[in-house]
mmCIF file of C-alpha atoms in Angstrom:
data_model
loop_
_atom_site.group_PDB
_atom_site.id
_atom_site.type_symbol
_atom_site.label_atom_id
_atom_site.label_comp_id
_atom_site.label_asym_id
_atom_site.label_seq_id
_atom_site.Cartn_x
_atom_site.Cartn_y
_atom_site.Cartn_z
ATOM 1 C CA MET A 7 2.945 33.279 -5.415
ATOM 2 C CA GLU A 8 0.341 35.550 -3.827
ATOM 3 C CA LYS A 9 -1.654 35.679 -7.062
ATOM 4 C CA LEU A 10 -1.567 31.902 -7.390
ATOM 5 C CA ILE A 11 -2.880 31.481 -3.852
ATOM 6 C CA GLU A 12 -5.676 33.984 -4.540
ATOM 7 C CA ARG A 13 -6.630 31.955 -7.607
ATOM 8 C CA LEU A 14 -6.408 28.726 -5.586
ATOM 9 C CA ILE A 15 -8.962 30.101 -3.130
ATOM 10 C CA GLN A 16 -11.197 30.896 -6.113
ATOM 11 C CA LYS A 17 -11.025 27.205 -7.177
ATOM 12 C CA ASP A 18 -8.709 27.799 -10.144
ATOM 13 C CA ARG A 19 -7.412 24.345 -11.156
ATOM 14 C CA ILE A 20 -4.479 25.796 -13.106
ATOM 15 C CA ALA A 21 -3.317 27.662 -9.994
ATOM 16 C CA LEU A 22 -3.537 24.431 -7.997
ATOM 17 C CA SER A 23 -1.477 22.617 -10.624
ATOM 18 C CA LYS A 24 1.200 25.317 -10.660
ATOM 19 C CA LEU A 25 1.443 25.395 -6.866
ATOM 20 C CA ILE A 26 1.777 21.595 -6.729
ATOM 21 C CA THR A 27 4.586 21.788 -9.290
ATOM 22 C CA MET A 28 6.354 24.452 -7.223
ATOM 23 C CA VAL A 29 6.071 22.306 -4.100
ATOM 24 C CA GLU A 30 7.216 19.161 -5.936
ATOM 25 C CA ASN A 31 10.289 20.993 -7.223
ATOM 26 C CA ASP A 32 11.254 22.393 -3.800
ATOM 27 C CA SER A 33 10.609 25.994 -4.766
ATOM 28 C CA PRO A 34 12.351 28.623 -2.607
ATOM 29 C CA GLN A 35 8.779 29.777 -1.854
ATOM 30 C CA LEU A 36 7.814 26.382 -0.389
ATOM 31 C CA LEU A 37 7.537 27.443 3.251
ATOM 32 C CA ASN A 38 5.790 30.703 2.323
ATOM 33 C CA ILE A 39 3.240 28.788 0.245
ATOM 34 C CA MET A 40 2.500 26.413 3.116
ATOM 35 C CA LYS A 41 2.232 29.227 5.661
ATOM 36 C CA ALA A 42 -0.268 31.009 3.440
ATOM 37 C CA ILE A 43 -2.548 28.037 2.726
ATOM 38 C CA TYR A 44 -2.395 26.281 6.107
ATOM 39 C CA PRO A 45 -5.372 28.208 7.621
ATOM 40 C CA LEU A 46 -7.507 26.846 4.752
ATOM 41 C CA THR A 47 -6.728 23.189 5.551
ATOM 42 C CA GLY A 48 -8.137 20.604 7.930
ATOM 43 C CA LYS A 49 -11.452 19.821 6.225
ATOM 44 C CA ALA A 50 -10.580 17.005 3.795
ATOM 45 C CA TYR A 51 -10.854 13.293 4.583
ATOM 46 C CA VAL A 52 -7.816 11.357 3.345
ATOM 47 C CA LEU A 53 -7.982 7.764 2.131
ATOM 48 C CA GLY A 54 -4.846 5.748 1.539
ATOM 49 C CA VAL A 55 -5.000 2.810 -0.888
ATOM 50 C CA THR A 56 -1.957 0.542 -0.821
ATOM 51 C CA GLY A 57 -1.028 -3.038 -1.571
ATOM 52 C CA SER A 58 1.002 -5.309 -3.788
ATOM 53 C CA PRO A 59 1.791 -4.575 -7.453
ATOM 54 C CA GLY A 60 -0.930 -5.885 -9.738
ATOM 55 C CA ALA A 61 -3.567 -5.981 -7.006
ATOM 56 C CA GLY A 62 -5.881 -3.714 -9.019
ATOM 57 C CA LYS A 63 -5.458 -0.596 -6.865
ATOM 58 C CA SER A 64 -5.947 1.849 -9.728
ATOM 59 C CA THR A 65 -9.140 0.182 -10.907
ATOM 60 C CA LEU A 66 -10.406 0.085 -7.321
ATOM 61 C CA VAL A 67 -9.609 3.787 -6.884
ATOM 62 C CA ASP A 68 -11.361 4.572 -10.162
ATOM 63 C CA LYS A 69 -14.557 2.900 -8.944
ATOM 64 C CA LEU A 70 -14.283 4.563 -5.521
ATOM 65 C CA ILE A 71 -14.038 7.982 -7.185
ATOM 66 C CA ARG A 72 -17.257 7.292 -9.081
ATOM 67 C CA ASN A 73 -18.944 6.212 -5.848
ATOM 68 C CA PHE A 74 -17.963 9.363 -3.979
ATOM 69 C CA ARG A 75 -18.993 11.508 -6.938
ATOM 70 C CA SER A 76 -22.401 9.823 -7.057
ATOM 71 C CA LYS A 77 -22.847 11.106 -3.483
ATOM 72 C CA GLY A 78 -22.005 14.643 -4.639
ATOM 73 C CA GLN A 79 -18.597 14.803 -2.961
ATOM 74 C CA SER A 80 -15.627 16.608 -4.488
ATOM 75 C CA VAL A 81 -12.630 14.291 -4.887
ATOM 76 C CA GLY A 82 -8.883 14.806 -5.215
ATOM 77 C CA VAL A 83 -6.714 11.891 -6.342
ATOM 78 C CA LEU A 84 -2.950 11.498 -5.986
ATOM 79 C CA CYS A 85 -1.484 8.503 -7.823
ATOM 80 C CA VAL A 86 2.137 7.715 -6.986
ATOM 81 C CA ASP A 87 4.298 5.856 -9.508
ATOM 82 C CA PRO A 88 7.903 4.663 -9.087
ATOM 83 C CA SER A 89 10.787 6.599 -10.612
ATOM 84 C CA SER A 90 13.514 4.812 -12.546
ATOM 85 C CA ILE A 91 16.681 4.326 -10.499
ATOM 86 C CA PHE A 92 18.663 4.893 -13.715
ATOM 87 C CA SER A 93 16.981 7.779 -15.547
ATOM 88 C CA GLY A 94 14.878 9.262 -12.746
ATOM 89 C CA GLY A 95 11.848 9.235 -15.050
ATOM 90 C CA ALA A 96 8.420 7.782 -14.263
ATOM 91 C CA PHE A 97 5.696 6.491 -16.559
ATOM 92 C CA LEU A 98 2.815 7.977 -14.494
ATOM 93 C CA GLY A 99 0.397 5.596 -16.183
ATOM 94 C CA ASP A 100 -2.323 5.416 -13.540
ATOM 95 C CA ARG A 101 -4.143 8.366 -15.087
ATOM 96 C CA VAL A 102 -4.799 6.271 -18.212
ATOM 97 C CA ARG A 103 -7.240 4.118 -16.228
ATOM 98 C CA MET A 104 -9.121 7.212 -15.026
ATOM 99 C CA GLU A 105 -9.363 9.222 -18.233
ATOM 100 C CA TRP A 106 -13.038 9.978 -17.609
ATOM 101 C CA ALA A 107 -12.085 11.927 -14.462
ATOM 102 C CA TYR A 108 -10.589 14.764 -16.529
ATOM 103 C CA ARG A 109 -14.067 15.535 -17.851
ATOM 104 C CA ASP A 110 -15.502 15.816 -14.327
ATOM 105 C CA ASP A 111 -14.985 19.224 -12.699
ATOM 106 C CA GLY A 112 -15.566 17.583 -9.307
ATOM 107 C CA VAL A 113 -12.419 15.454 -9.656
ATOM 108 C CA TYR A 114 -8.821 16.648 -9.642
ATOM 109 C CA LEU A 115 -6.304 13.928 -10.487
ATOM 110 C CA ARG A 116 -2.544 14.288 -10.222
ATOM 111 C CA SER A 117 0.182 11.731 -10.832
ATOM 112 C CA LEU A 118 3.321 11.960 -8.704
ATOM 113 C CA ALA A 119 6.705 10.249 -8.995
ATOM 114 C CA THR A 120 8.554 8.775 -6.039
ATOM 115 C CA ARG A 121 11.762 10.578 -7.101
ATOM 116 C CA GLY A 122 13.833 8.090 -5.153
ATOM 117 C CA ALA A 123 11.799 8.324 -1.960
ATOM 118 C CA LEU A 124 11.142 5.103 -0.073
ATOM 119 C CA GLY A 125 7.919 4.095 1.642
ATOM 120 C CA GLY A 126 5.752 3.968 -1.485
ATOM 121 C CA LEU A 127 5.071 7.709 -1.591
ATOM 122 C CA ALA A 128 6.306 10.924 -3.215
ATOM 123 C CA PRO A 129 8.643 13.264 -1.284
ATOM 124 C CA ARG A 130 6.209 16.209 -0.902
ATOM 125 C CA LEU A 131 2.992 14.249 -0.483
ATOM 126 C CA GLY A 132 2.004 15.890 2.809
ATOM 127 C CA GLU A 133 2.266 19.396 1.378
ATOM 128 C CA ILE A 134 0.400 18.415 -1.801
ATOM 129 C CA ILE A 135 -2.431 16.916 0.261
ATOM 130 C CA LYS A 136 -2.703 20.243 2.101
ATOM 131 C CA LEU A 137 -2.866 22.127 -1.208
ATOM 132 C CA MET A 138 -5.762 19.934 -2.346
ATOM 133 C CA ASP A 139 -7.415 20.405 1.042
ATOM 134 C CA ALA A 140 -7.089 24.190 0.746
ATOM 135 C CA PHE A 141 -8.510 23.969 -2.781
ATOM 136 C CA GLY A 142 -11.674 22.512 -1.263
ATOM 137 C CA LYS A 143 -11.529 18.785 -2.016
ATOM 138 C CA GLU A 144 -13.736 16.951 0.469
ATOM 139 C CA VAL A 145 -12.147 13.534 -0.065
ATOM 140 C CA ILE A 146 -8.515 12.994 -1.081
ATOM 141 C CA ILE A 147 -7.517 9.506 -2.242
ATOM 142 C CA VAL A 148 -3.822 8.610 -2.252
ATOM 143 C CA GLU A 149 -2.802 5.535 -4.235
ATOM 144 C CA THR A 150 0.702 4.377 -3.340
ATOM 145 C CA VAL A 151 3.076 2.546 -5.625
ATOM 146 C CA GLY A 152 2.897 -1.259 -5.589
ATOM 147 C CA VAL A 153 4.511 -1.993 -2.239
ATOM 148 C CA GLY A 154 5.897 -4.878 -0.235
ATOM 149 C CA GLN A 155 5.723 -5.688 3.450
ATOM 150 C CA MET A 156 7.327 -2.587 4.987
ATOM 151 C CA GLU A 157 6.443 0.413 2.780
ATOM 152 C CA ALA A 158 3.874 1.827 5.160
ATOM 153 C CA ASP A 159 4.504 5.589 5.137
ATOM 154 C CA ILE A 160 0.879 6.181 4.128
ATOM 155 C CA ILE A 161 -0.033 5.768 7.803
ATOM 156 C CA ARG A 162 1.316 9.299 8.419
ATOM 157 C CA TYR A 163 -1.137 10.939 6.037
ATOM 158 C CA ALA A 164 -4.314 8.863 5.646
ATOM 159 C CA ASP A 165 -7.294 8.826 7.987
ATOM 160 C CA THR A 166 -8.447 5.473 6.617
ATOM 161 C CA LYS A 167 -5.910 3.006 5.226
ATOM 162 C CA ILE A 168 -7.131 0.425 2.706
ATOM 163 C CA VAL A 169 -4.775 -2.501 2.019
ATOM 164 C CA VAL A 170 -5.541 -4.446 -1.159
ATOM 165 C CA SER A 171 -4.626 -8.125 -1.594
ATOM 166 C CA VAL A 172 -5.326 -10.589 -4.379
ATOM 167 C CA PRO A 173 -5.281 -14.381 -4.686
ATOM 168 C CA GLY A 174 -2.127 -16.076 -5.850
ATOM 169 C CA LEU A 175 0.580 -13.988 -4.154
ATOM 170 C CA GLY A 176 1.796 -16.679 -1.774
ATOM 171 C CA ASP A 177 0.854 -19.137 0.915
ATOM 172 C CA GLN A 178 -1.051 -18.340 4.086
ATOM 173 C CA LEU A 179 2.147 -17.406 5.935
ATOM 174 C CA GLN A 180 2.255 -14.160 3.926
ATOM 175 C CA ALA A 181 -0.783 -12.917 5.822
ATOM 176 C CA LEU A 182 0.900 -13.568 9.158
ATOM 177 C CA LYS A 183 4.057 -11.568 8.487
ATOM 178 C CA ALA A 184 4.480 -8.215 10.184
ATOM 179 C CA GLY A 185 4.382 -5.226 7.879
ATOM 180 C CA ILE A 186 1.908 -3.468 5.706
ATOM 181 C CA LEU A 187 -1.133 -5.537 6.699
ATOM 182 C CA GLU A 188 -0.806 -4.213 10.249
ATOM 183 C CA ILE A 189 -1.639 -0.659 9.201
ATOM 184 C CA ALA A 190 -4.951 -1.581 7.549
ATOM 185 C CA ASP A 191 -8.262 -0.111 8.667
ATOM 186 C CA VAL A 192 -10.025 -1.948 5.840
ATOM 187 C CA LEU A 193 -8.705 -5.090 4.143
ATOM 188 C CA VAL A 194 -9.772 -5.744 0.560
ATOM 189 C CA VAL A 195 -9.362 -8.987 -1.371
ATOM 190 C CA ASN A 196 -9.695 -7.795 -4.948
ATOM 191 C CA LYS A 197 -10.179 -9.955 -8.059
ATOM 192 C CA ALA A 198 -12.498 -12.092 -5.954
ATOM 193 C CA ASP A 199 -13.618 -13.960 -9.061
ATOM 194 C CA LEU A 200 -10.243 -15.728 -9.109
ATOM 195 C CA SER A 201 -9.711 -19.076 -7.439
ATOM 196 C CA GLY A 202 -8.443 -18.806 -3.880
ATOM 197 C CA ALA A 203 -10.013 -15.448 -2.981
ATOM 198 C CA GLN A 204 -11.971 -16.902 -0.081
ATOM 199 C CA ASP A 205 -8.803 -18.595 1.184
ATOM 200 C CA VAL A 206 -7.019 -15.232 1.218
ATOM 201 C CA ALA A 207 -9.882 -13.710 3.196
ATOM 202 C CA GLU A 208 -9.657 -16.542 5.729
ATOM 203 C CA ASP A 209 -5.892 -16.089 6.043
ATOM 204 C CA LEU A 210 -6.409 -12.392 6.688
ATOM 205 C CA GLN A 211 -8.998 -13.213 9.330
ATOM 206 C CA MET A 212 -6.421 -15.451 11.018
ATOM 207 C CA MET A 213 -3.960 -12.569 10.949
ATOM 208 C CA LEU A 214 -6.487 -10.334 12.693
ATOM 209 C CA TYR A 215 -6.861 -12.842 15.520
ATOM 210 C CA LEU A 216 -3.132 -12.495 16.209
ATOM 211 C CA ARG A 217 -3.121 -8.698 16.282
ATOM 212 C CA LYS A 218 -2.972 -6.764 19.514
ATOM 213 C CA GLU A 219 -6.365 -5.876 20.891
ATOM 214 C CA SER A 220 -7.717 -2.658 19.442
ATOM 215 C CA ASP A 221 -10.904 -0.625 19.545
ATOM 216 C CA TRP A 222 -11.221 -1.073 15.778
ATOM 217 C CA THR A 223 -11.158 -4.406 13.989
ATOM 218 C CA PRO A 224 -10.511 -4.046 10.243
ATOM 219 C CA GLU A 225 -13.285 -5.314 8.003
ATOM 220 C CA ILE A 226 -12.387 -7.824 5.277
ATOM 221 C CA LEU A 227 -14.180 -7.281 1.971
ATOM 222 C CA LEU A 228 -14.184 -9.177 -1.316
ATOM 223 C CA THR A 229 -14.327 -7.020 -4.450
ATOM 224 C CA GLU A 230 -14.184 -7.320 -8.213
ATOM 225 C CA ALA A 231 -13.191 -3.790 -9.102
ATOM 226 C CA LEU A 232 -13.161 -4.452 -12.831
ATOM 227 C CA ASN A 233 -16.824 -5.494 -12.640
ATOM 228 C CA SER A 234 -17.784 -2.878 -10.015
ATOM 229 C CA ARG A 235 -18.721 -5.575 -7.509
ATOM 230 C CA GLY A 236 -18.289 -4.897 -3.806
ATOM 231 C CA ILE A 237 -17.518 -1.194 -4.278
ATOM 232 C CA SER A 238 -20.659 -0.032 -2.446
ATOM 233 C CA ASP A 239 -19.762 -2.326 0.454
ATOM 234 C CA LEU A 240 -16.273 -0.831 0.522
ATOM 235 C CA TYR A 241 -17.723 2.688 0.542
ATOM 236 C CA GLU A 242 -19.933 1.790 3.514
ATOM 237 C CA ALA A 243 -16.955 0.260 5.366
ATOM 238 C CA ILE A 244 -15.017 3.498 4.855
ATOM 239 C CA GLN A 245 -17.919 5.489 6.274
ATOM 240 C CA ARG A 246 -18.122 3.190 9.308
ATOM 241 C CA HIS A 247 -14.427 3.719 10.013
ATOM 242 C CA ARG A 248 -14.804 7.455 9.542
ATOM 243 C CA THR A 249 -17.651 7.474 12.082
ATOM 244 C CA PHE A 250 -15.541 5.417 14.496
ATOM 245 C CA LEU A 251 -12.647 7.879 14.252
ATOM 246 C CA SER A 252 -14.960 10.782 15.012
ATOM 247 C CA GLN A 253 -16.851 9.181 17.878
ATOM 248 C CA SER A 254 -13.805 7.621 19.555
ATOM 249 C CA GLY A 255 -11.792 10.835 19.514
ATOM 250 C CA LEU A 256 -9.045 9.125 17.530
ATOM 251 C CA LYS A 257 -9.452 11.541 14.624
ATOM 252 C CA GLU A 258 -8.726 14.475 16.930
ATOM 253 C CA ARG A 259 -5.633 12.726 18.336
ATOM 254 C CA GLN A 260 -4.409 11.952 14.810
ATOM 255 C CA THR A 261 -4.895 15.580 13.826
ATOM 256 C CA LYS A 262 -2.865 16.808 16.792
ATOM 257 C CA LEU A 263 -0.034 14.415 15.953
ATOM 258 C CA GLN A 264 -0.091 15.502 12.300
ATOM 259 C CA ARG A 265 0.162 19.152 13.364
ATOM 260 C CA GLU A 266 3.236 18.325 15.435
ATOM 261 C CA GLN A 267 4.786 16.381 12.546
ATOM 262 C CA THR A 268 4.059 19.303 10.211
ATOM 263 C CA CYS A 269 5.827 21.701 12.556
ATOM 264 C CA CYS A 270 8.858 19.404 12.898
ATOM 265 C CA GLY A 271 8.961 19.009 9.119
ATOM 266 C CA ALA A 272 8.936 22.796 8.657
ATOM 267 C CA VAL A 273 11.791 23.140 11.159
ATOM 268 C CA GLU A 274 13.790 20.555 9.189
ATOM 269 C CA GLU A 275 13.127 22.466 5.966
ATOM 270 C CA GLY A 276 14.254 25.704 7.571
ATOM 271 C CA LEU A 277 17.438 24.098 8.844
ATOM 272 C CA LYS A 278 18.177 22.572 5.439
ATOM 273 C CA LYS A 279 17.706 25.957 3.779
ATOM 274 C CA TYR A 280 19.901 27.642 6.384
ATOM 275 C CA LEU A 281 22.650 25.062 5.966
ATOM 276 C CA ARG A 282 22.517 25.237 2.156
ATOM 277 C CA GLU A 283 22.819 29.018 2.219
ATOM 278 C CA SER A 284 25.550 28.865 4.862
ATOM 279 C CA PHE A 285 27.537 26.369 2.833
ATOM 280 C CA LEU A 286 27.467 28.700 -0.136
ATOM 281 C CA GLY A 287 28.383 31.785 1.862
ATOM 282 C CA VAL A 288 31.109 30.699 4.296
ATOM 283 C CA GLU A 289 34.634 30.625 2.912
ATOM 284 C CA GLU A 290 35.912 28.571 5.850
ATOM 285 C CA VAL A 291 33.503 25.776 4.890
ATOM 286 C CA LYS A 292 34.814 25.750 1.331
ATOM 287 C CA THR A 293 38.363 25.564 2.662
ATOM 288 C CA ILE A 294 37.541 22.633 4.940
ATOM 289 C CA LEU A 295 35.821 20.741 2.115
ATOM 290 C CA LYS A 296 38.763 21.352 -0.193
ATOM 291 C CA THR A 297 41.087 19.995 2.483
ATOM 292 C CA VAL A 298 38.901 16.882 2.763
ATOM 293 C CA GLN A 299 39.154 16.362 -0.997
ATOM 294 C CA GLU A 300 42.837 17.049 -1.494
ATOM 295 C CA GLU A 301 44.665 16.315 1.747
ATOM 296 C CA GLY A 302 42.671 13.459 3.225
ATOM 297 C CA LEU A 303 41.329 15.250 6.289
ATOM 298 C CA ASN A 304 39.075 12.868 8.247
ATOM 299 C CA PRO A 305 35.566 13.661 6.905
ATOM 300 C CA TYR A 306 34.008 13.158 10.327
ATOM 301 C CA HIS A 307 36.418 15.569 11.989
ATOM 302 C CA ALA A 308 35.736 17.980 9.140
ATOM 303 C CA ALA A 309 31.965 17.636 9.685
ATOM 304 C CA ASP A 310 32.430 18.557 13.353
ATOM 305 C CA GLU A 311 34.411 21.660 12.364
ATOM 306 C CA ILE A 312 31.736 22.720 9.859
ATOM 307 C CA LEU A 313 28.908 22.241 12.382
ATOM 308 C CA GLN A 314 30.751 24.345 14.936
ATOM 309 C CA LEU A 315 31.128 27.072 12.316
ATOM 310 C CA LEU A 316 27.494 27.022 11.187
ATOM 311 C CA LEU A 317 25.517 26.312 14.347
ATOM 312 C CA PRO A 318 25.273 28.715 17.285
ATOM 313 C CA ILE A 319 25.827 25.896 19.780
ATOM 314 C CA HIS A 320 28.866 23.764 20.469
ATOM 315 C CA ILE A 321 28.364 20.069 19.729
ATOM 316 C CA GLU A 322 30.245 17.930 22.231
ATOM 317 C CA GLU A 323 31.648 14.589 21.109
ATOM 318 C CA GLY A 324 29.069 11.835 21.516
ATOM 319 C CA GLU A 325 26.043 14.122 21.589
#
């Protein structure tokens, strides 16, 4: 692990790939890896791109990568694809649309599977973002799976959230429903060459009127990602939001909250590891579980007995 981290600091892409794989697979070294690389993080700007299936997110991300690269910025890309509920496998096809990126040393692209996680993201996304940050990527773009109205976990990781819509997904009431549209910092109507694009933009504008008052009002942009139209405007809108976050102090507040969430997440990981090891090592636990299986002991009573065995505090009923 130490050698891999040394190579990561030296911008070794193979080391980055191996560390991401270790983190994805819940390596026993997970917490040690994160402790070692954390001092190197905090410099990257994270963009989240989310929206309905078929909205053209991958093509939009592809054109955004090119735009950032034309400005000389190093880019990391994480494309999340759904895992099969039957086989557990995932196609990971987004990389096909960005094949050129593998020939650009300034771009690192990684496909991730949801592995059963909800919210449109992969289970270890936060840690993988930190690995890319430590590697030195200036901008990290996260493309979620095609999501519905409530898969909004990207809000926990992205500085700027881009929600992509397209014409033809429903009537104007869709834009008024609570859910994913509420997290947007920038709203994009892609495939603007299709009939009804302007109507979608107007519906989104109506939705913004009904939002609670905020210091930032999301911009609504029309794009044709396939034809590279509107991408420069989108880039400028991202920069305006980035400036707003910095000047308003919101970026600093977000960073503090993310640090707290990171700490709580590490505590949860430590507790899970402790409980797993305790389960394997305590004969009384095995006896209780066997009793649950064979003699019909109330599983909830059994859980209370196990917790009292494993935890150094007594858990009173109802707490």
